XYZ file of C-alpha atoms in Angstrom:
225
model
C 200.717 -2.740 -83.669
C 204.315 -1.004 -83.736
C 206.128 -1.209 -86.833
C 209.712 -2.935 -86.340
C 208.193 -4.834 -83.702
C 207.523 -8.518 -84.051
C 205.833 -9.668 -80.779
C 206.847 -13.608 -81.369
C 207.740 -15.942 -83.770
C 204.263 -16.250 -85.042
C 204.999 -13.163 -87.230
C 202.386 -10.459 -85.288
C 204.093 -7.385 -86.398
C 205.492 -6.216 -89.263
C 209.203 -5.354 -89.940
C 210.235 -1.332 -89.906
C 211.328 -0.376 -93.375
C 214.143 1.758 -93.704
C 215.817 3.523 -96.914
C 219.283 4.135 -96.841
C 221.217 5.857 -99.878
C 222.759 3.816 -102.416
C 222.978 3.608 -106.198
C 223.004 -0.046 -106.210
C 219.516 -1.162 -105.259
C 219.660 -4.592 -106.047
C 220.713 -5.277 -102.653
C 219.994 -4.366 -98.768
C 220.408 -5.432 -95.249
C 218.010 -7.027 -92.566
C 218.587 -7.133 -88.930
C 216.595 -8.407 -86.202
C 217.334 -7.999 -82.196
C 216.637 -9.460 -78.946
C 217.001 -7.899 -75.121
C 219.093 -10.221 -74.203
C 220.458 -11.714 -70.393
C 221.744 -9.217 -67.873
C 225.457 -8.779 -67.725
C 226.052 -10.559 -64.671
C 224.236 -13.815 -66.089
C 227.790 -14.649 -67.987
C 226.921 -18.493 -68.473
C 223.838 -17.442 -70.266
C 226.054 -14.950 -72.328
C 228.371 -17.572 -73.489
C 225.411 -19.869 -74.528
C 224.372 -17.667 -76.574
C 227.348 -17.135 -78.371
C 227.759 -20.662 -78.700
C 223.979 -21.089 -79.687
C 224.306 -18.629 -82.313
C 227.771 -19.966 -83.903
C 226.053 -23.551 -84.406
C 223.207 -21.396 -85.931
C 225.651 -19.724 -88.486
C 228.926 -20.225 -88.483
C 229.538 -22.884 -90.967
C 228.605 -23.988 -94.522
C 226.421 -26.352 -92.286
C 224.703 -24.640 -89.848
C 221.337 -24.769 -90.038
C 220.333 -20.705 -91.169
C 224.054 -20.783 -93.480
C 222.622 -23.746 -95.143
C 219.021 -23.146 -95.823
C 219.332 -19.025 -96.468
C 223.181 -18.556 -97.996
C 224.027 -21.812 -99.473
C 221.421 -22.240 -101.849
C 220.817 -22.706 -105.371
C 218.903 -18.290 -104.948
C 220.485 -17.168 -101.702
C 218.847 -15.004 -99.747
C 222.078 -12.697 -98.980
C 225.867 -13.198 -98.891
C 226.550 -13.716 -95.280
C 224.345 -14.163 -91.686
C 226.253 -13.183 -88.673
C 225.483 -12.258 -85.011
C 226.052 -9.371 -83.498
C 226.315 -8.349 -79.464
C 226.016 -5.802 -77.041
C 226.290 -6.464 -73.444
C 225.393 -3.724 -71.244
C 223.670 -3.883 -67.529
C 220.995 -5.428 -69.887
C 221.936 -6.514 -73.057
C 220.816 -7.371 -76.340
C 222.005 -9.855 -79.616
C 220.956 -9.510 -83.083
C 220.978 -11.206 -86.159
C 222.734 -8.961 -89.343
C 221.326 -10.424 -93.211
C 223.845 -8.780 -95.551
C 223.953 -7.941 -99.318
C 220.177 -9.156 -98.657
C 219.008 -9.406 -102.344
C 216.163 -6.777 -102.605
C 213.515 -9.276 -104.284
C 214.374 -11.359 -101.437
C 213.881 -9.196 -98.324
C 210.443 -9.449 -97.729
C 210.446 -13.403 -96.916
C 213.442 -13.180 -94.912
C 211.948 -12.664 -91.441
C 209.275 -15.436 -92.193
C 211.811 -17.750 -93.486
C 214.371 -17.394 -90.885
C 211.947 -18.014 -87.775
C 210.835 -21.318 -89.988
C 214.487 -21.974 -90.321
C 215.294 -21.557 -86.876
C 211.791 -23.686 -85.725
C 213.305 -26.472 -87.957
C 216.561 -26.326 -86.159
C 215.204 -26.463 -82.839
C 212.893 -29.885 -83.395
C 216.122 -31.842 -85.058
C 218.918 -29.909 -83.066
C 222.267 -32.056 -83.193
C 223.869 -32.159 -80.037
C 226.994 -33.930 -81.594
C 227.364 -30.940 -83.733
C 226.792 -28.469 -80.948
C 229.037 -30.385 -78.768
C 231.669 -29.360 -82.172
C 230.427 -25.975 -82.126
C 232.007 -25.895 -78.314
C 235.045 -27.311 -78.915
C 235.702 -25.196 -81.518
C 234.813 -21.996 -79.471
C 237.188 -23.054 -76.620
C 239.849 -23.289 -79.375
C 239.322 -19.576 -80.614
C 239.267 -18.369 -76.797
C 242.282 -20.477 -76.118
C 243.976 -19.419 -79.282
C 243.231 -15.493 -78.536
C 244.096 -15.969 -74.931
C 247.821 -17.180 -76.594
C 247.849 -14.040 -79.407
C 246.716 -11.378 -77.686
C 246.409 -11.722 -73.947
C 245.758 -8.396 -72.552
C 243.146 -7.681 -75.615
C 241.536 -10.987 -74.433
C 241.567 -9.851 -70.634
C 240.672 -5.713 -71.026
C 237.251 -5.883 -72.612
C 235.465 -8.199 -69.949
C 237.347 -6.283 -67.541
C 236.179 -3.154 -68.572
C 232.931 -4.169 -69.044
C 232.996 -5.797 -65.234
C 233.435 -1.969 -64.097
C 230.872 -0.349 -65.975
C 228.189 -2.964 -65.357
C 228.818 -4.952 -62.705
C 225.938 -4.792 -59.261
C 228.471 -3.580 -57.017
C 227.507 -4.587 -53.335
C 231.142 -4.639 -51.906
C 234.550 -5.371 -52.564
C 234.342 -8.921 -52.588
C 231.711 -8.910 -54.916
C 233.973 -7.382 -57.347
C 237.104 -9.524 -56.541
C 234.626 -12.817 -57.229
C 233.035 -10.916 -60.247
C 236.472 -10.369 -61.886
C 237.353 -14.138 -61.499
C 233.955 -15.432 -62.598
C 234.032 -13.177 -66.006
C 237.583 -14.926 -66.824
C 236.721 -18.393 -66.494
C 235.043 -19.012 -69.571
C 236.376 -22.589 -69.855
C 234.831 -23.285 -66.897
C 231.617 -22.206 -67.577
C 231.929 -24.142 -71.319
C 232.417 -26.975 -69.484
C 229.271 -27.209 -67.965
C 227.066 -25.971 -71.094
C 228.998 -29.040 -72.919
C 226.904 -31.082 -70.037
C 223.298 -29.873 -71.635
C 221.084 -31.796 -73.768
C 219.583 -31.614 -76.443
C 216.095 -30.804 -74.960
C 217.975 -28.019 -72.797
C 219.248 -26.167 -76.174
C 215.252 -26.809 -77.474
C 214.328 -24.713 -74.675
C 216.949 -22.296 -74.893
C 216.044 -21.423 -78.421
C 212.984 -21.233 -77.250
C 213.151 -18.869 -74.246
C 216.328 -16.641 -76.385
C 214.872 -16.482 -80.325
C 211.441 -17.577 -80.868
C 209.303 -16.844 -77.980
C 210.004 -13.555 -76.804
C 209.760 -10.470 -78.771
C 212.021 -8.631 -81.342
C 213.065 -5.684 -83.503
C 212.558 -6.625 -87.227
C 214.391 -3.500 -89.444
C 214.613 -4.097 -93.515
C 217.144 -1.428 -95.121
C 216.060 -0.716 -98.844
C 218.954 1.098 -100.871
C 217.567 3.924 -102.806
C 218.924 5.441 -105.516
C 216.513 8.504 -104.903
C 217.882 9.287 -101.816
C 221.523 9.111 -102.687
C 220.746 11.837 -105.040
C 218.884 13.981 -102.727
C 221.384 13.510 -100.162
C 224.103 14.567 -102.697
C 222.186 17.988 -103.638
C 221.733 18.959 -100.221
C 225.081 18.858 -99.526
C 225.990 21.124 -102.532
């Protein structure tokens, strides 16, 4: 068994416990991660995102609603986080996690999640969409070159490179997003079942629990005298 590592859903594992120095120890921060697709599987990519904004990003989505919008919340905030490299990862960022609270977070978020997945709303997620193409759209309109550089960049460090037409069809494939939205708007809900699956629940994942201590503020602080 390697601490931090959770092999599934089913909890085998434990989470890694880190201390990090703080005076105020009433509250932490949790984080779990996922390898996640390759870069060149963009439509998988923008699932994701998409997957994980009807998961969080709304006073009703499903882990906002059950962990943060409650009577004893379990932190402030839950937000996503992403890296996409020749292989990838996402994670999943707890903060001001309330320090009584931390040790029932992993549990309770894979239950929350589970839940999701057997009633997932497909009206809402069809929402969730639309309202992603209209942030894409709107930073397309506001800042066009900012919108453009990043997957462009990214497209050079991390694309397979097996000619120059690869690249040429690689660039145009990375900036139609819309595109690509428009099919995932054509899953159902027994697709986005599976894709929670196959992304969050089944495979394995890094479980790390940051404990503010108090101590090791102090000790930091002396050693630097």
């Amino acid at each position: 068994e390697t601490e931090g590592v959770l092999l599934d859903s089913g909890m085998r594992g434990k989470p890694k416990q880190v201390l990090f120095p703080s005076e105020d120890e009433s509250t932490g921060i949790v984080s779990l991660a996922w390898r996640g697709p390759r870069y060149d599987e963009h439509r998988a990519w923008v699932e994701l995102y998409v997957l994980w904004e009807y998961l969080t990003d709304s006073a009703v989505a499903p882990l906002t609603k059950k962990m943060v919008e409650i009577d004893l919340p379990f932190c402030s905030r839950i937000k996503p986080a992403y890296e996409v490299f020749s292989q990838g990862y996402h994670q999943v960022w707890f903060r001001d996690a309330r320090c009584e609270l931390m040790d029932w977070i992993v549990a309770d978020f894979f239950a929350v999640v589970g839940k999701a997945m057997d009633e997932f709303d497909l009206d809402r997620m069809k929402l969730v969409i639309r309202r992603y193409r209209r942030k894409l759209l709107e930073r397309r309109e506001r800042a066009p070159t900012d919108a453009a550089m990043g997957p462009l960049i990214a497209s050079f460090l991390y694309a397979p490179r097996h000619g120059s037409q690869d690249q040429v069809d690689e660039v145009g494939t990375i900036l139609q997003v819309e595109a690509q939205l428009a099919e995932i708007e054509k899953l159902d809900a027994a697709d986005w079942q599976r894709r929670i699956a196959e992304r969050i629940l089944d495979p394995p994942c890094v479980a790390v629990v940051g404990c503010p201590s108090a101590e090791t503020a102090k000790r930091i602080a002396s050693e630097a005298e």
